[in-house]
Coordinates of C-alpha atoms in Angstrom, one line a residue:
X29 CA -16.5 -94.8 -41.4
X30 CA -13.4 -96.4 -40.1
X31 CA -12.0 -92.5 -38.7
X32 CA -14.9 -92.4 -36.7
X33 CA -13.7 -95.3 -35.0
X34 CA -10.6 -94.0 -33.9
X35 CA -12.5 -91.0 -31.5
X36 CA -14.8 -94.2 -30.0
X37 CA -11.8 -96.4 -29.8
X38 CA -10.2 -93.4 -27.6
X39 CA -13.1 -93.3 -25.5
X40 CA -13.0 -96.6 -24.4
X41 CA -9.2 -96.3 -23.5
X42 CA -10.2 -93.5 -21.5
X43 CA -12.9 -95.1 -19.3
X44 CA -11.3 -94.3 -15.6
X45 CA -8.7 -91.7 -16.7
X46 CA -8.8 -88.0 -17.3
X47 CA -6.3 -88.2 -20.5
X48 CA -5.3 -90.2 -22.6
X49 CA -1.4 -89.9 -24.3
X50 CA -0.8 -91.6 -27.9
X51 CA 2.6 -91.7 -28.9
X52 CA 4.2 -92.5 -32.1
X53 CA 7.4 -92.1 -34.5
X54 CA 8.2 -91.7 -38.0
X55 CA 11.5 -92.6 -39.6
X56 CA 12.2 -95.6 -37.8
X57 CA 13.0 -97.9 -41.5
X58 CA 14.6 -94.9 -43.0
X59 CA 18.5 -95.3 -44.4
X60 CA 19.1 -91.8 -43.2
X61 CA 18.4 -89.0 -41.0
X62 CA 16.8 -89.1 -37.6
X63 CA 13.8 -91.0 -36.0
X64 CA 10.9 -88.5 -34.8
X65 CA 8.5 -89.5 -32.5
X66 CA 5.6 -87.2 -31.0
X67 CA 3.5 -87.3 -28.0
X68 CA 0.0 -85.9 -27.7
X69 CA -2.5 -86.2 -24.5
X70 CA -6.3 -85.5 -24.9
X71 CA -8.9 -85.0 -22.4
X72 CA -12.2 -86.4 -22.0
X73 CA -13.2 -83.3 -22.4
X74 CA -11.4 -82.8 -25.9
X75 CA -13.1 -86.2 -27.2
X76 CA -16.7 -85.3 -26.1
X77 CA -16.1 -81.3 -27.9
X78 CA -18.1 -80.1 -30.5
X79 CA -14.4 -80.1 -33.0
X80 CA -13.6 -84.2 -31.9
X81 CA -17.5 -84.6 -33.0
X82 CA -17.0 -82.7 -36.0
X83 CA -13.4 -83.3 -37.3
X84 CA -11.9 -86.5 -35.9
X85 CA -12.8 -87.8 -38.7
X86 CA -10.3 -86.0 -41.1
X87 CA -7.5 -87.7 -38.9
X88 CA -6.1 -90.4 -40.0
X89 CA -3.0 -92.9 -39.5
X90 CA -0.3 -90.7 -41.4
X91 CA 0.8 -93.2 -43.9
X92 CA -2.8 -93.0 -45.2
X93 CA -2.9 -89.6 -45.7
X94 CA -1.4 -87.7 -48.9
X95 CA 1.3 -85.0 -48.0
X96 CA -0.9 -82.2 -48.4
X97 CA -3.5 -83.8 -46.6
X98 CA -0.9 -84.1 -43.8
X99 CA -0.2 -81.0 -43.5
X100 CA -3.3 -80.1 -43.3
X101 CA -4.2 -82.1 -40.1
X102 CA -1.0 -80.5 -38.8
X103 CA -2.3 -77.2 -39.0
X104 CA -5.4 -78.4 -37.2
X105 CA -3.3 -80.3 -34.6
X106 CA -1.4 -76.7 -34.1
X107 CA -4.1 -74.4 -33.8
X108 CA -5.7 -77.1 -30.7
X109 CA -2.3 -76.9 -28.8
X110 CA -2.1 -73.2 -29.5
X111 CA -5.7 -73.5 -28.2
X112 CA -4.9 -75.4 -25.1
X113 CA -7.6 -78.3 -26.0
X114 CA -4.5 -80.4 -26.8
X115 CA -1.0 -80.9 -25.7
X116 CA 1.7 -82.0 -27.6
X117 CA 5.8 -82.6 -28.1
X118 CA 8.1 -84.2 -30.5
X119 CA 11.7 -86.0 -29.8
X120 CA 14.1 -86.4 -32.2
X121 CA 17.2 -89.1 -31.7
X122 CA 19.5 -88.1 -33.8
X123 CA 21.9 -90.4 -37.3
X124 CA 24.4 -90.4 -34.4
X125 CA 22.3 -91.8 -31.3
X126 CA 20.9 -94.7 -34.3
X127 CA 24.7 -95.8 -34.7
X128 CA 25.1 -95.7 -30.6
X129 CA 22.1 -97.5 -29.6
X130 CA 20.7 -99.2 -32.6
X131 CA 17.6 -98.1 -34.0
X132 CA 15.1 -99.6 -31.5
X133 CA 17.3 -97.8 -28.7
X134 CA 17.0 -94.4 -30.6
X135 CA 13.8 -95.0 -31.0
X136 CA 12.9 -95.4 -27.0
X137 CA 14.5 -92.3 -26.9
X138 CA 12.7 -90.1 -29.0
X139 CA 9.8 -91.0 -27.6
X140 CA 11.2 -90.6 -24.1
X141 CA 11.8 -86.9 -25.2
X142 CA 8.6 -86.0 -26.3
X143 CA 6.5 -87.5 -23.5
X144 CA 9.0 -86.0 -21.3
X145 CA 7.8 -82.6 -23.2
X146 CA 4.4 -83.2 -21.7
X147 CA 5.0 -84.9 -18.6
X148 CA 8.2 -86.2 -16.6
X149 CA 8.9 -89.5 -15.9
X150 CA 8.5 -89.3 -11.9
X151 CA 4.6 -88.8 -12.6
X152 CA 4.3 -92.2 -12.9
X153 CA 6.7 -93.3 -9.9
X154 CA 6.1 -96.5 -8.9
X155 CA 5.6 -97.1 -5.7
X156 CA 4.8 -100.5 -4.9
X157 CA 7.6 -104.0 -4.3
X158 CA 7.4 -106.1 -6.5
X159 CA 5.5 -104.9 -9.9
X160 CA 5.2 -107.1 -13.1
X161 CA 6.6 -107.7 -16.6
X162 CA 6.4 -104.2 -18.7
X163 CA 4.7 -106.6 -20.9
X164 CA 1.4 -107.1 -18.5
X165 CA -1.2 -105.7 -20.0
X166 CA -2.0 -102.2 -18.1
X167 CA -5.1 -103.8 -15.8
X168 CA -2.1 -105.9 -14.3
X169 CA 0.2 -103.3 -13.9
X170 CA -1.7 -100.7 -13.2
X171 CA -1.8 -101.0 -9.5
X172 CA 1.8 -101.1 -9.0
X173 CA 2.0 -97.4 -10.3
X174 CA 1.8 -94.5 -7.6
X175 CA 0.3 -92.1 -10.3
X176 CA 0.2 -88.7 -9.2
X177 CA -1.9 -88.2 -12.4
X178 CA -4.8 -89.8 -14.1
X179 CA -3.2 -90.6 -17.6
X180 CA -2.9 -93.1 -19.4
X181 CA 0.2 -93.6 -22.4
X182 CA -0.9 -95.7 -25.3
X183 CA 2.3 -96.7 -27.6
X184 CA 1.9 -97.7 -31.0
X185 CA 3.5 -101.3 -31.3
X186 CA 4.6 -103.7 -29.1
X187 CA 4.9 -102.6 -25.4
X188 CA 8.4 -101.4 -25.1
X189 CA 10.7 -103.1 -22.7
X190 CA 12.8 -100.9 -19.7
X191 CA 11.0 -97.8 -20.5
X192 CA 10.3 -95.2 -17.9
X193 CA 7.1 -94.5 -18.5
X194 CA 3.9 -97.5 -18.4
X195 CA 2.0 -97.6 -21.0
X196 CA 0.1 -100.4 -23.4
X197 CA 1.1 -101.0 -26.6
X198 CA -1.5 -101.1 -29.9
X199 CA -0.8 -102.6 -32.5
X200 CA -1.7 -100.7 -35.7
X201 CA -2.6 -98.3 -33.2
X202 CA -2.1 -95.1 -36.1
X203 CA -5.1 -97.0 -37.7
X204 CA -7.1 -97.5 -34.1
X205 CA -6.6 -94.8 -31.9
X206 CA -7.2 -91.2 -32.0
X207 CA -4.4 -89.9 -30.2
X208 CA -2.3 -92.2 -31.5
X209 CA -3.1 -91.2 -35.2
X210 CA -2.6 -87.6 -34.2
X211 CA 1.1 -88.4 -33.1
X212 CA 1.8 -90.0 -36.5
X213 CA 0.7 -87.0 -38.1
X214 CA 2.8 -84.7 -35.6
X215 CA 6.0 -86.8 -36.3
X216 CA 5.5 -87.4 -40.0
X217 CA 5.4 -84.1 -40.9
X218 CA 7.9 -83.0 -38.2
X219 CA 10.4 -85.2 -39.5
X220 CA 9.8 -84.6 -43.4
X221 CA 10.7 -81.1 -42.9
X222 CA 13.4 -82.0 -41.3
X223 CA 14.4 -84.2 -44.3
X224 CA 13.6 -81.0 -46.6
X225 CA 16.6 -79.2 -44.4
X226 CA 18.9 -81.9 -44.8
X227 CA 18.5 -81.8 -48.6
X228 CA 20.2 -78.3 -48.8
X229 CA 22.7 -79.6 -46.3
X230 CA 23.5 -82.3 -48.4
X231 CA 22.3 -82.0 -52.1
X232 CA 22.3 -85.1 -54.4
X233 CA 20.1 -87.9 -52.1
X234 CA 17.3 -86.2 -52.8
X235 CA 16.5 -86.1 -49.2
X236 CA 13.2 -84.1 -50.3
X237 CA 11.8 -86.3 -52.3
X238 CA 11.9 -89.9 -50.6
X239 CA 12.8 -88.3 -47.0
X240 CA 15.2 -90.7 -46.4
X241 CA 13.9 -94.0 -47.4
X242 CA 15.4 -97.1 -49.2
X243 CA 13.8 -95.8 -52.7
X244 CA 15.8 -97.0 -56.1
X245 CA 16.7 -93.4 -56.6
X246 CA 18.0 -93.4 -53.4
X247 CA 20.1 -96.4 -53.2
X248 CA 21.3 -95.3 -56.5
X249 CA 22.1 -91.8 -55.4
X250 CA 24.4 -93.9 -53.0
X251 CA 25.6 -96.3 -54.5
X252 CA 26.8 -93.5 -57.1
X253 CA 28.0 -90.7 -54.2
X254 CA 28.6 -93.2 -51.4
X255 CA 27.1 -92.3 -47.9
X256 CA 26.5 -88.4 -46.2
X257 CA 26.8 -88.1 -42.6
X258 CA 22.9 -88.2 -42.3
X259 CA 23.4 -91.7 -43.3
X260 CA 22.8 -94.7 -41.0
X261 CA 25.9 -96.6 -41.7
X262 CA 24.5 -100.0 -40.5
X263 CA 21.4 -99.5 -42.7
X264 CA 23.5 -99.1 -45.6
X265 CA 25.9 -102.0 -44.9
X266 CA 23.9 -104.9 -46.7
X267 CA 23.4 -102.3 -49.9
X268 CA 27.4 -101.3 -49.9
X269 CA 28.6 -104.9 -49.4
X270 CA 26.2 -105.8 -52.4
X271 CA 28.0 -103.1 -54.4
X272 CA 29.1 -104.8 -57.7
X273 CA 33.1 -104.6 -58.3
X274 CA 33.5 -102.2 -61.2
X275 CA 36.4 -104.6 -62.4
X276 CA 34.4 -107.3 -61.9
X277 CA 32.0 -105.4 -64.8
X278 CA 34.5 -105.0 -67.3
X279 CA 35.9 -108.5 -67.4
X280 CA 32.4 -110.4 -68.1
X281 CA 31.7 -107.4 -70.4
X282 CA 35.2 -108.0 -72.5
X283 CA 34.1 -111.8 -72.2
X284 CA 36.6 -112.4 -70.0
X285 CA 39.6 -111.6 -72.1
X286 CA 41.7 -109.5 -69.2
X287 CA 42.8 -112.6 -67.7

């Protein structure tokens, strides 16, 4: 009952726009490899079809589907872009850009990059003196937007400060929205395949089983190998400096009797 929602939650956040853009990432807590975030606009059109009707309901946040069942609802996603009834791009900030400009930086920009797949920045120029906080809601801000479109750019999360694009932030919106959901699923899987690379790149993480994530067979696999350059060095910091001293083992385990 709850997927339904998301298509009815999208059709309210369309009321007075043509299209509607959910944007999401995937990766963002991960001690390695790069974040992924996807973009993908709908129509008013698309949610009143006879597939929104009849399928919307097999999408879901990405976290609460199982792999399989993601890539599934990839497949789907494909064929409607393939189709034209969708539109949609990924952005990837790369191990690198994370260590640069922190992780809420890379972040901004991988989403930058796959909006920007869709539409650039200057659609939304603003045009007016004056314009409020990025963290008005959009009813506030709205106005002070010379949009040379009718969109509107629903972020999951907070709203995002000094971003180029406006937009409103839902929280939980993977679980609320639609087109939202359907960007979870599009950087998800985008970005466990990209894992599943990495893992022949560098063999021994096991990259393809926990996709980069703080798991015990990963930290062990670390802690064991030390760090690959698909590693976010700042994400591993607190686990390395916990690191016990191997000669710190064998004097407690000889009771002390090296001393």
């Amino acid at each position: 009952m709850k997927r339904r929602q998301l298509r009815g939650y999208d059709l309210k956040q369309i009321n007075g726009y043509e299209s509607l853009i959910g944007v999401d990432e995937a990766g963002r807590g991960a001690l390695a490899g790069p974040v992924v975030a996807a973009a993908v606009l709908v129509t008013r059109e698309f949610l009143a079809s006879n597939w929104a009707m009849r399928n919307a309901g097999r999408i879901n946040d990405s976290k609460q589907l199982t792999a399989a069942g993601r890539e599934e609802a990839w497949n789907d996603l494909d064929k409607l872009a393939r189709g034209g009834l969708i539109h949609a791009h990924h952005g990837v900030a790369s191990v690198d850009e994370i260590e640069q400009m922190d992780i809420l930086g890379a972040t901004k920009l991988a989403m930058r990059r796959a909006l920007e797949g869709i539409y650039p920045p200057a659609a939304f120029r603003r045009s007016k003196p004056g314009e409020p906080e990025l963290f008005a809601d959009m009813e506030t801000r709205s106005p002070f937007f010379g949009q040379k479109l009718s969109c509107r750019i629903l972020v999951d999360g907070l709203p995002l400060k000094s971003f180029p694009y406006p937009h409103t932030g839902v929280v939980g919106g993977d679980a609320r929205s639609l087109c939202i959901a359907m960007a979870s699923i599009i950087a998800k899987v985008t970005r466990d395949r990209l894992m599943t690379e990495l893992d022949g790149e560098h063999p021994g993480y096991g990259f393809e089983q926990h996709k980069g994530y703080g798991t015990e067979m990963h930290r062990a696999a670390v802690l064991e190998k030390g760090s690959s350059p698909q590693h976010r060095a700042k994400f591993l910091r607190k686990l390395l400096d916990h690191r016990e001293d191997p000669g710190q083992l064998s004097f407690f385990e000889n009771g002390g009797q090296n001393i």
